[in-house]
Amino acid sequence: MISIRAVKMLGLIALILVLNACNFKKEDSNARLTKKLSAVDSLFFVGKTAEAIKLAHDVRGSISKTDPLVTTYYNLMAGFVADRKTKELYADSSLAFFKAGERSSSYQNYYVKALFTKGDVAMFAKQYNEAFDYYSKAKTLLKKSSCDNGYMASKTAEIYYIQKNYRVAARYSARAFELLNNCNDYQPQKLFHLKQAALNNAAFSYEQSGLIDSALYFYRLSYILLNSAHTRRSIPATMINSSLVVLYDNMGGLYLSKDSISKAKDYLLKAVNTNVPETNGSKIPPRLKLAKLYLKTGEYDKAAIQFDSTRFLLNKYRGENASSDLKWNRLYAEYLVKTRQSEQAYQYINNYIRLNDSLERVSANIYKLDIDREQDLYKQEQAYQTLKHSDKLKMLYILFATIAVILLSIIIALINKNLGSSRESQKVTASQNKELQQTLVELEAANKNYIRIMRIMAHDLRNPLAGISGLTLVLLEDNELNEENKQILQLIESTCTNSIGMINELLKSGLANENDVLDLQSLDIKALLHDSVKLLHFKAKEKNQELIFDADDAPVRILGSQEKVWRIFNNLIVNAIKFSHAGGKIKVDIALTDNRTFALTTVTDNGIGIDEADKDHIFEMFTKAKRQGTGGEEPFGLGLSITKKIVEQHGGKIWFTSQDGETVFFVKLPLIK
């Protein structure tokens, strides 16, 4: 018969299983709802607003009022709707969720997004100080939250741009682009859209500040991103084309400002002719710029066509393109003056003045916003709150100190008791130390065995190389060989000889010793460079690179080890090939310097360059400053360290410069006196 205690135990187990099943069901349900809300966001970003809103309403019915996912719904709807009052209702509903209990700390990531949404709605309403307050609070919480996805940086850039502080706006947009990969809370389509927007905003802001080279750099990054998305087919063509319209329009405007009429016209026509659904007047800016271009070139009939097309679009999307409407009136007045219709031009000049005054009044508040001052005030408020909290902590510390004194007396008594146990522990530690020493001895033996195996491998490599060298020498004795074949065989023989020398050195040095006495002889390093370039010419051809070494035959002699000096040149040229792009150029030069007492050899490439953080470490043995080559070649972190040691053994010096994609390695070796 089953006892009452057993029945109770079975009941408890059943209850636990039911509760776990409920939790699993809830987690699964939340995952499905989160996925649907992500789909809502994606639909909105591909222009399917009606479908997005319908799906959002359907999902809302499945979300509990106590589930933080409900704030995601409110945030999305605040972004979808166009009416200011409705936006505020959704944003306030999102924040209201966190007034209950400890929800703001329990669901901090959701709370940060709700604050950002409230800030966005305030920005939409031109309430810039209020918007900045919400953004600042969100930024403070971001430091405690999971990650920064660049949202605050993009919003700060937006404020600086409206204030016409373009250079600072550009820096914040660039920062936003860098931070976008920090978090995995964006769908691919939205991430693409935000990256593209950040790059375009950075480029356009740099253009407005007059930094054209910086603007072109970010426009090129934007094009690379678009081309990559098109190649992978990861983003719908309509999204890519819409972004291309913006990019072509901005590039056209940039070249138009530089009076590069041909390039400007090419980009602007691409923008106008790119096939995209016309939903918000995206073709208005490029058509306006084309009209301006035709005014410059005196093609007034073509300008008139663009003015008519733009006016039609401005009327169709009235209220959505206020700044473009302003530019249209100014340019059209200029067109009328140039076509001798000055009387009609006054009407459009007046329209321009009226619209400009209206826009200035709307933007007046944002010019009053001093972001740096607001940040300082917010920090002061935070410091004050921290100080208040600190006073409370002091009282607690006094209480804890009193308790600590009491506990200390108890601890002292316990210490005396535990001293005996401590002595026993010391014995155990001594025993473990002995075992550790034994382990180290065994590890040393294993390491020696590893070196022995590596030497065997190196020895096995030496034999076939020696065979190749021997066969090459036999072939060279054939008097019927032409001069070209002889040169090729001599290169093969010298390469085998040098490689065998390297293997012998490896076997002799225990894999890492570069301090042996050098076998010095008089060397013509210019001839050695010629041989190295000829030998590596074929390696460069594999990546369609051009390896250039233009020098006369006048000898440049040093006192050195042929195989080691050959290794210097070989390492540097191989590195240049490895880290240069396909189709690039690598230039090798040699010159006399320091009153003709030293030979200065340079290897120049226009590859991927050296990161600032790696510059102090690339000459270290087994350096961590390693990067894959442009063709996927694996680095080993040894070549430059060995090269530096060899150069120093010969009384020379090696250094490099790397900036703007150009890297130059310099090797200075003393000539024979």
XYZ file of C-alpha atoms in Angstrom:
673
model
C 0.000 0.000 0.000
C 1.294 3.529 -0.895
C 1.886 5.715 2.167
C 0.419 9.233 2.586
C 3.980 10.686 2.497
C 4.648 9.020 -0.880
C 1.373 10.404 -2.281
C 2.378 13.935 -1.184
C 5.807 13.508 -2.799
C 4.264 12.382 -6.102
C 1.896 15.353 -6.006
C 4.805 17.766 -5.475
C 6.732 16.273 -8.417
C 3.644 16.574 -10.641
C 3.219 20.238 -9.640
C 6.872 21.009 -10.494
C 6.493 19.345 -13.903
C 3.327 21.336 -14.656
C 4.996 24.641 -13.664
C 8.059 23.877 -15.819
C 5.809 22.993 -18.758
C 4.025 26.335 -18.327
C 7.347 28.204 -18.276
C 8.547 26.454 -21.440
C 5.234 27.257 -23.120
C 5.518 30.928 -22.102
C 9.116 31.226 -23.366
C 8.147 29.619 -26.670
C 5.182 31.989 -27.007
C 7.381 35.042 -26.301
C 9.871 33.936 -28.962
C 7.059 33.680 -31.541
C 5.681 37.113 -30.617
C 9.146 38.686 -30.738
C 9.670 37.207 -34.197
C 6.325 38.610 -35.385
C 7.159 42.087 -34.048
C 10.492 41.907 -35.903
C 8.525 41.070 -39.040
C 6.372 44.162 -38.413
C 9.519 46.294 -38.277
C 10.842 44.722 -41.503
C 7.546 45.342 -43.341
C 7.666 48.986 -42.365
C 11.230 49.377 -43.628
C 10.395 47.937 -47.039
C 7.531 50.416 -47.405
C 4.621 48.083 -46.581
C 3.237 50.329 -43.837
C -0.393 49.178 -44.081
C 0.604 45.504 -43.781
C 2.955 46.364 -40.893
C 0.219 48.141 -38.915
C -2.301 45.314 -39.528
C 0.152 42.646 -38.325
C 1.097 44.802 -35.306
C -2.563 45.070 -34.246
C -2.973 41.288 -34.647
C 0.082 40.624 -32.457
C -1.066 43.112 -29.798
C -4.058 40.916 -28.960
C -1.699 38.088 -27.951
C 0.520 40.184 -25.646
C -0.324 40.482 -21.954
C -0.400 43.952 -20.363
C 2.276 42.775 -17.909
C 4.611 41.490 -20.635
C 7.449 43.950 -21.527
C 6.913 43.005 -25.186
C 3.900 45.313 -25.115
C 6.352 48.257 -25.021
C 7.934 47.007 -28.260
C 4.477 47.212 -29.862
C 3.976 50.768 -28.536
C 7.448 51.827 -29.737
C 6.813 50.463 -33.236
C 3.414 52.145 -33.512
C 4.878 55.467 -32.338
C 7.264 55.238 -35.283
C 4.614 54.185 -37.821
C 1.854 56.749 -37.288
C 2.159 60.257 -38.712
C -0.117 62.154 -36.308
C 1.747 63.906 -33.478
C -0.909 63.309 -30.796
C -1.137 59.603 -31.626
C 2.663 59.317 -31.528
C 2.680 60.864 -28.045
C -0.048 58.469 -26.823
C 1.940 55.409 -27.924
C 5.224 56.768 -26.478
C 3.548 57.630 -23.147
C 1.939 54.164 -23.006
C 5.369 52.590 -23.476
C 6.866 54.591 -20.576
C 3.795 54.048 -18.364
C 4.516 50.292 -18.335
C 7.664 50.925 -16.247
C 5.925 52.911 -13.481
C 4.732 49.690 -11.851
C 7.074 48.066 -9.319
C 10.705 47.576 -10.321
C 10.059 47.102 -14.030
C 12.508 49.810 -15.144
C 15.399 47.864 -13.570
C 14.044 44.365 -14.281
C 13.524 45.114 -17.990
C 16.260 47.707 -18.495
C 16.777 47.053 -22.221
C 13.069 47.595 -22.882
C 13.134 50.740 -20.704
C 16.052 52.220 -22.693
C 14.135 51.701 -25.958
C 11.026 53.333 -24.459
C 13.119 56.388 -23.489
C 14.560 56.601 -26.992
C 11.043 56.405 -28.463
C 9.855 59.237 -26.207
C 12.885 61.264 -27.308
C 12.070 60.583 -30.982
C 8.495 61.785 -30.524
C 9.745 64.956 -28.799
C 12.141 65.531 -31.729
C 9.219 65.082 -34.143
C 7.318 67.761 -32.178
C 10.375 70.088 -32.327
C 10.683 69.896 -28.511
C 14.455 69.565 -28.657
C 15.377 70.129 -24.996
C 12.853 67.519 -23.861
C 14.120 65.114 -26.532
C 17.703 65.555 -25.384
C 16.696 64.891 -21.748
C 15.197 61.518 -22.708
C 18.192 60.650 -24.900
C 20.629 61.518 -22.090
C 18.766 59.346 -19.591
C 18.755 56.473 -22.088
C 22.485 56.930 -22.718
C 23.217 56.758 -18.964
C 21.311 53.475 -18.712
C 23.078 52.115 -21.802
C 26.329 52.012 -19.814
C 24.663 49.603 -17.388
C 22.715 47.756 -20.070
C 23.872 45.186 -22.607
C 25.334 47.312 -25.391
C 25.339 50.589 -27.323
C 23.942 50.195 -30.848
C 24.737 53.747 -31.984
C 21.190 55.080 -31.611
C 22.242 57.925 -29.287
C 25.101 58.866 -31.617
C 22.755 59.066 -34.622
C 20.275 61.263 -32.728
C 23.051 63.586 -31.534
C 24.261 63.819 -35.143
C 20.737 64.771 -36.213
C 20.606 67.654 -33.703
C 24.050 68.963 -34.678
C 23.098 68.768 -38.368
C 19.939 70.825 -37.874
C 22.102 73.339 -35.964
C 24.366 73.411 -39.060
C 27.337 72.176 -37.019
C 28.135 69.809 -39.866
C 31.606 68.616 -38.897
C 30.509 67.434 -35.438
C 27.367 65.909 -36.979
C 29.571 63.954 -39.398
C 31.693 62.545 -36.558
C 28.617 61.364 -34.659
C 27.144 59.747 -37.812
C 30.424 57.919 -38.416
C 30.411 56.796 -34.766
C 26.833 55.542 -35.158
C 27.941 53.403 -38.129
C 30.778 51.879 -36.065
C 28.425 50.987 -33.203
C 25.654 49.443 -35.315
C 27.222 45.965 -35.182
C 27.404 45.987 -31.369
C 23.980 44.439 -30.792
C 21.945 41.745 -32.487
C 18.631 43.541 -32.004
C 18.103 44.555 -35.637
C 16.747 42.522 -38.537
C 19.103 42.420 -41.577
C 16.929 44.797 -43.617
C 16.715 47.399 -40.861
C 20.435 47.055 -40.078
C 21.190 47.646 -43.768
C 18.935 50.712 -43.788
C 20.532 52.182 -40.643
C 24.087 51.536 -41.862
C 23.324 53.100 -45.219
C 21.712 56.107 -43.543
C 24.675 56.574 -41.163
C 27.217 56.462 -44.019
C 25.204 58.860 -46.186
C 24.647 61.240 -43.274
C 28.362 61.234 -42.412
C 29.324 61.838 -46.050
C 26.744 64.578 -46.615
C 27.679 66.325 -43.349
C 31.367 66.269 -44.301
C 30.411 67.648 -47.715
C 28.452 70.477 -46.085
C 31.453 71.296 -43.862
C 33.746 71.489 -46.920
C 35.746 68.298 -46.193
C 35.280 66.820 -49.659
C 37.860 64.007 -49.324
C 36.179 62.744 -46.144
C 32.793 62.982 -47.848
C 34.010 60.929 -50.820
C 35.460 58.311 -48.449
C 32.092 57.717 -46.772
C 30.214 57.805 -50.098
C 32.547 55.047 -51.331
C 31.880 53.018 -48.169
C 28.173 53.461 -48.850
C 28.585 52.174 -52.407
C 30.606 49.164 -51.183
C 27.814 48.314 -48.715
C 25.182 48.578 -51.464
C 27.219 46.503 -53.892
C 27.814 43.828 -51.236
C 24.087 43.611 -50.456
C 23.290 43.357 -54.165
C 25.888 40.599 -54.692
C 24.653 38.540 -51.724
C 20.989 39.221 -52.603
C 20.363 39.629 -48.865
C 18.332 42.837 -49.239
C 15.318 43.447 -51.547
C 16.215 45.227 -54.781
C 13.747 48.036 -54.038
C 15.616 48.923 -50.823
C 18.984 48.842 -52.603
C 17.692 50.977 -55.470
C 16.128 53.496 -53.084
C 19.486 53.834 -51.321
C 21.248 54.147 -54.691
C 18.980 57.058 -55.615
C 20.082 58.894 -52.454
C 23.761 58.018 -53.017
C 23.750 59.066 -56.691
C 21.904 62.275 -55.785
C 24.454 63.175 -53.091
C 27.432 62.311 -55.321
C 25.938 64.387 -58.128
C 25.475 67.316 -55.772
C 29.064 67.019 -54.551
C 30.531 67.095 -58.057
C 28.158 69.892 -59.049
C 29.496 71.999 -56.165
C 33.018 71.370 -57.538
C 31.868 72.356 -61.079
C 32.651 68.829 -62.330
C 29.690 69.072 -64.689
C 30.219 65.782 -66.542
C 30.488 63.640 -63.391
C 27.643 65.503 -61.716
C 25.355 64.972 -64.698
C 26.229 61.275 -64.879
C 25.353 60.665 -61.198
C 22.197 62.792 -61.263
C 20.848 61.032 -64.365
C 21.540 57.697 -62.656
C 19.528 58.901 -59.655
C 16.606 60.023 -61.821
C 16.604 56.880 -63.981
C 17.008 54.293 -61.189
C 13.806 52.268 -60.968
C 12.180 52.710 -57.535
C 8.558 53.034 -56.388
C 7.791 56.760 -56.024
C 6.316 57.066 -52.526
C 7.779 60.162 -50.887
C 9.334 62.289 -53.605
C 12.782 60.689 -53.555
C 13.423 61.905 -57.139
C 12.826 65.565 -56.190
C 16.407 66.389 -55.004
C 18.221 64.919 -58.071
C 15.798 66.620 -60.472
C 16.353 69.947 -58.705
C 20.111 69.502 -58.985
C 19.752 68.645 -62.689
C 17.794 71.874 -63.146
C 20.619 73.756 -61.414
C 23.182 71.997 -63.639
C 21.296 72.923 -66.816
C 21.108 76.535 -65.610
C 24.889 76.492 -65.284
C 25.353 75.055 -68.783
C 22.747 77.356 -70.346
C 20.456 74.455 -71.376
C 17.301 76.282 -70.314
C 14.830 74.011 -72.135
C 16.145 70.991 -70.243
C 16.088 72.982 -67.016
C 12.421 73.840 -67.628
C 11.545 70.138 -67.991
C 13.183 69.362 -64.636
C 11.441 72.302 -62.953
C 8.046 71.079 -64.224
C 8.684 67.478 -63.113
C 9.871 68.618 -59.692
C 6.912 70.958 -59.203
C 4.543 68.079 -60.003
C 6.228 65.869 -57.362
C 6.301 68.678 -54.781
C 2.558 69.195 -55.245
C 1.942 65.450 -55.072
C 3.882 65.039 -51.809
C 2.987 68.406 -50.328
C 4.329 69.026 -46.835
C 6.945 66.228 -46.961
C 9.704 68.138 -48.775
C 9.733 71.661 -47.340
C 13.458 72.267 -47.879
C 13.216 71.103 -51.511
C 10.230 73.429 -52.064
C 12.376 76.281 -50.755
C 15.224 75.431 -53.170
C 12.777 75.070 -56.073
C 11.472 78.637 -55.632
C 14.995 80.063 -55.440
C 16.250 78.150 -58.498
C 13.101 78.826 -60.512
C 13.456 82.560 -59.832
C 17.047 82.287 -61.107
C 15.771 80.450 -64.206
C 13.212 83.205 -64.919
C 15.878 85.899 -64.603
C 18.220 84.047 -66.965
C 15.407 83.561 -69.501
C 14.528 87.294 -69.306
C 11.298 86.863 -67.355
C 12.354 89.065 -64.441
C 8.874 90.327 -63.591
C 7.622 86.784 -62.913
C 10.775 86.029 -60.904
C 9.725 88.412 -58.091
C 6.775 86.153 -57.211
C 9.068 83.150 -56.645
C 11.652 85.210 -54.766
C 8.865 86.275 -52.401
C 7.781 82.620 -52.063
C 11.379 81.709 -51.230
C 11.664 84.410 -48.552
C 8.311 83.404 -47.013
C 9.178 79.679 -46.928
C 12.673 80.373 -45.580
C 11.285 82.515 -42.744
C 8.806 79.751 -41.909
C 11.538 77.097 -41.763
C 13.786 79.347 -39.666
C 10.966 79.893 -37.147
C 10.379 76.137 -36.900
C 14.090 75.493 -36.348
C 14.639 78.420 -33.966
C 14.347 76.280 -30.820
C 17.066 73.863 -31.837
C 19.611 76.672 -32.249
C 19.036 77.487 -28.580
C 19.949 73.931 -27.587
C 23.551 73.776 -26.341
C 24.251 70.038 -26.293
C 27.510 70.348 -24.345
C 25.857 72.528 -21.689
C 22.856 70.193 -21.451
C 25.195 67.244 -20.998
C 27.068 69.088 -18.223
C 23.793 69.938 -16.458
C 22.643 66.347 -16.710
C 25.972 65.137 -15.303
C 25.681 67.617 -12.425
C 22.193 66.339 -11.639
C 23.495 62.772 -11.716
C 26.391 63.775 -9.428
C 23.948 65.389 -6.975
C 21.820 62.249 -6.872
C 24.963 60.184 -6.365
C 25.994 62.449 -3.466
C 22.614 61.993 -1.774
C 22.967 58.277 -2.184
C 26.501 58.538 -0.785
C 25.221 60.163 2.452
C 22.871 57.256 2.998
C 25.739 54.884 2.404
C 27.877 56.653 5.032
C 25.279 55.952 7.696
C 25.207 52.340 6.640
C 29.015 52.217 6.756
C 29.015 53.432 10.396
C 26.523 50.724 11.290
C 28.535 48.104 9.457
C 31.768 49.316 11.145
C 30.216 48.779 14.577
C 29.118 45.302 13.616
C 32.565 44.678 12.120
C 34.325 45.466 15.433
C 32.150 42.916 17.192
C 32.737 40.350 14.493
C 36.485 41.049 14.516
C 36.739 39.900 18.113
C 34.992 36.677 17.191
C 37.227 36.246 14.130
C 40.441 36.636 16.176
C 39.300 33.811 18.409
C 38.500 31.673 15.377
C 41.907 32.439 13.813
C 43.727 30.946 16.771
C 41.585 27.877 16.447
C 42.268 27.587 12.730
C 46.063 27.965 12.971
C 46.343 24.254 13.571
C 44.355 23.548 10.435
C 46.576 26.004 8.525
C 49.728 24.076 9.364
C 48.131 20.948 7.972
C 47.254 22.851 4.815
C 50.906 23.897 4.444
C 51.926 20.276 4.383
C 49.373 19.583 1.644
C 50.667 22.597 -0.316
C 54.258 21.370 -0.061
C 53.168 17.996 -1.404
C 51.333 19.661 -4.289
C 54.419 21.792 -5.032
C 56.480 18.653 -5.354
C 53.939 17.197 -7.779
C 53.996 20.456 -9.761
C 57.789 20.323 -10.054
C 57.520 16.779 -11.379
C 54.914 17.933 -13.899
C 57.242 20.737 -15.067
C 60.060 18.233 -15.577
C 57.745 16.064 -17.671
C 56.589 19.132 -19.631
C 60.193 20.061 -20.380
C 60.798 16.540 -21.652
C 57.700 16.779 -23.850
C 58.921 20.122 -25.202
C 62.296 18.624 -26.111
C 60.486 15.780 -27.850
C 58.434 18.346 -29.818
C 61.634 20.103 -30.938
C 63.114 16.731 -31.937
C 60.045 15.966 -34.091
C 60.228 19.419 -35.720
C 63.886 18.848 -36.514
C 63.063 15.491 -38.102
C 60.440 17.228 -40.267
C 62.941 19.936 -41.257
C 65.539 17.239 -42.023
C 63.036 15.406 -44.257
C 62.370 18.648 -46.141
C 66.069 19.161 -46.754
C 66.558 15.958 -48.759
C 64.156 16.712 -51.665
C 65.469 20.294 -51.839
C 69.022 18.951 -52.053
C 67.866 16.611 -54.823
C 66.306 19.483 -56.767
C 69.487 21.540 -56.334
C 71.633 18.662 -57.575
C 69.444 18.030 -60.623
C 69.540 21.751 -61.421
C 73.357 21.761 -61.326
C 73.404 18.781 -63.703
C 71.057 20.575 -66.115
C 73.230 23.715 -65.977
C 76.157 21.695 -67.355
C 74.217 21.219 -70.601
C 75.861 23.568 -73.128
C 72.791 23.546 -75.379
C 70.653 25.562 -72.914
C 69.708 29.079 -74.021
C 70.434 32.065 -71.775
C 66.848 32.437 -70.478
C 66.643 28.781 -69.361
C 70.054 29.073 -67.711
C 68.845 32.091 -65.705
C 65.715 30.219 -64.594
C 67.762 27.165 -63.538
C 70.226 29.399 -61.688
C 67.314 31.018 -59.815
C 65.957 27.558 -58.895
C 69.388 26.415 -57.736
C 69.987 29.558 -55.634
C 66.501 29.271 -54.103
C 67.112 25.620 -53.167
C 70.509 26.516 -51.721
C 69.043 29.354 -49.632
C 66.159 27.169 -48.446
C 68.554 24.373 -47.466
C 70.598 26.964 -45.598
C 67.495 28.111 -43.729
C 66.620 24.506 -42.825
C 70.186 23.853 -41.676
C 70.003 26.963 -39.518
C 66.672 25.794 -38.100
C 68.137 22.392 -37.267
C 71.210 23.955 -35.762
C 69.473 26.739 -33.803
C 66.786 24.807 -31.969
C 64.058 26.593 -33.965
C 64.604 30.107 -32.578
C 68.308 31.075 -32.346
C 69.479 33.923 -34.552
C 72.713 34.704 -32.648
C 75.214 32.456 -34.461
C 78.403 34.018 -35.875
C 77.704 35.220 -39.410
C 79.571 33.848 -42.428
C 80.404 37.296 -43.857
C 81.457 37.923 -47.439
C 81.390 40.758 -49.944
C 77.852 40.895 -51.383
C 76.344 42.867 -54.263
C 72.935 43.461 -52.668
C 71.612 45.121 -55.827
C 72.182 41.864 -57.732
C 70.617 39.976 -54.807
C 67.578 42.271 -55.061
C 67.370 41.599 -58.810
C 67.312 37.834 -58.109
C 64.671 38.175 -55.382
C 62.412 40.303 -57.608
C 62.762 37.870 -60.526
C 62.000 34.922 -58.276
C 58.944 36.558 -56.662
C 57.693 38.030 -59.947
C 55.718 34.819 -60.536
C 54.177 34.960 -57.034
C 53.043 38.545 -57.686
C 51.538 37.504 -61.041
C 49.251 35.056 -59.175
C 47.465 38.137 -57.750
C 47.848 40.140 -60.990
C 50.269 42.486 -59.207
C 53.101 44.461 -60.774
C 56.487 44.062 -59.052
C 58.748 46.974 -60.079
C 62.522 47.263 -59.578
C 64.242 49.748 -61.879
C 67.951 49.941 -61.105
C 71.186 49.963 -63.062
C 73.820 47.216 -62.843
C 76.332 49.240 -60.773
C 77.174 47.019 -57.774
C 76.283 48.030 -54.216
C 78.474 46.007 -51.879
C 78.114 45.207 -48.211
C 79.798 42.727 -45.891
C 77.180 40.140 -45.001
C 75.754 36.620 -45.115
C 74.221 35.987 -48.530
C 71.477 33.655 -47.352
C 70.459 35.918 -44.445
C 70.433 39.132 -46.495
C 68.438 37.240 -49.141
C 65.973 36.320 -46.408
C 65.550 40.046 -45.494
C 64.549 40.980 -49.044
C 62.465 37.826 -49.545
C 60.454 38.413 -46.326
C 59.708 42.078 -47.107
C 58.669 41.507 -50.741
C 56.555 38.442 -49.847
C 54.788 40.521 -47.155
C 54.122 43.307 -49.681
C 52.593 40.772 -52.098
C 50.557 39.162 -49.314
C 49.025 42.416 -48.026
C 48.541 44.196 -51.387
C 45.280 44.070 -53.296
C 44.928 42.162 -56.567
C 46.081 44.362 -59.435
C 48.238 46.534 -57.144
C 51.788 47.783 -57.619
C 54.809 46.954 -55.435
C 57.929 49.053 -55.902
C 61.446 48.063 -54.782
C 64.214 50.711 -54.709
C 67.830 50.963 -53.560
C 69.881 54.109 -52.991
C 73.020 55.272 -51.200
C 72.577 57.456 -48.122
C 74.491 59.003 -45.198
C 77.327 60.317 -47.425
C 77.381 57.047 -49.393
C 78.198 54.983 -46.283
C 74.913 53.079 -46.161
C 72.626 51.365 -48.675
C 68.929 52.183 -48.159
C 66.506 49.608 -49.599
C 62.763 50.386 -49.697
C 59.751 48.160 -50.425
C 56.560 50.163 -51.080
C 53.001 48.877 -51.453
C 49.490 50.376 -51.536
C 47.810 47.511 -49.688
C 45.754 47.327 -46.507
C 48.325 49.166 -44.362
C 49.153 48.584 -40.690
C 46.669 49.400 -37.927
C 47.782 52.090 -35.466
C 47.356 49.653 -32.551
C 49.696 47.099 -34.206
C 52.573 49.425 -35.139
C 54.484 48.881 -31.876
C 54.223 45.084 -32.031
C 54.892 43.909 -35.599
C 58.600 43.228 -34.968
C 57.872 41.013 -31.936
C 58.469 37.242 -32.075
C 55.113 35.406 -32.365
C 53.389 38.789 -32.420
C 49.615 39.016 -32.046
C 49.624 41.840 -34.621
C 48.693 39.446 -37.421
C 46.188 39.902 -40.243
C 45.172 37.716 -43.148
C 46.533 38.656 -46.553
C 44.239 40.121 -49.202
C 44.058 36.700 -50.835
C 43.326 34.884 -47.562
C 47.010 34.064 -46.871
C 47.618 32.978 -43.278
C 50.223 34.971 -41.249
C 52.646 33.299 -38.800
C 54.077 36.263 -36.879
C 57.766 35.297 -37.369
C 59.034 36.890 -40.588
C 59.491 40.501 -39.479
C 60.976 39.477 -36.116
C 63.619 37.324 -37.847
C 64.201 40.072 -40.451
C 64.848 42.676 -37.737
C 67.347 40.377 -35.967
C 69.248 39.729 -39.209
C 69.360 43.465 -40.055
C 70.697 44.284 -36.579
C 73.287 41.457 -36.840
C 74.590 43.248 -39.953
C 74.825 46.583 -38.101
C 71.789 47.952 -39.896
C 68.390 49.365 -39.079
C 64.831 48.534 -40.212
C 61.724 50.710 -39.853
C 58.479 51.475 -41.674
C 55.849 54.117 -42.376
C 52.163 53.378 -42.983
C 49.482 55.946 -43.775
C 46.586 56.380 -46.215
C 46.937 52.807 -47.469
C 50.661 53.160 -48.383
C 53.208 51.126 -46.430
C 56.971 51.554 -46.922
C 59.594 49.331 -45.245
C 63.148 50.762 -45.044
C 66.308 48.656 -44.562
C 69.601 50.509 -44.053
C 72.801 48.402 -44.228
C 76.423 49.668 -43.943
C 78.522 49.547 -47.125
C 82.028 48.060 -47.265
C 84.448 50.808 -46.273
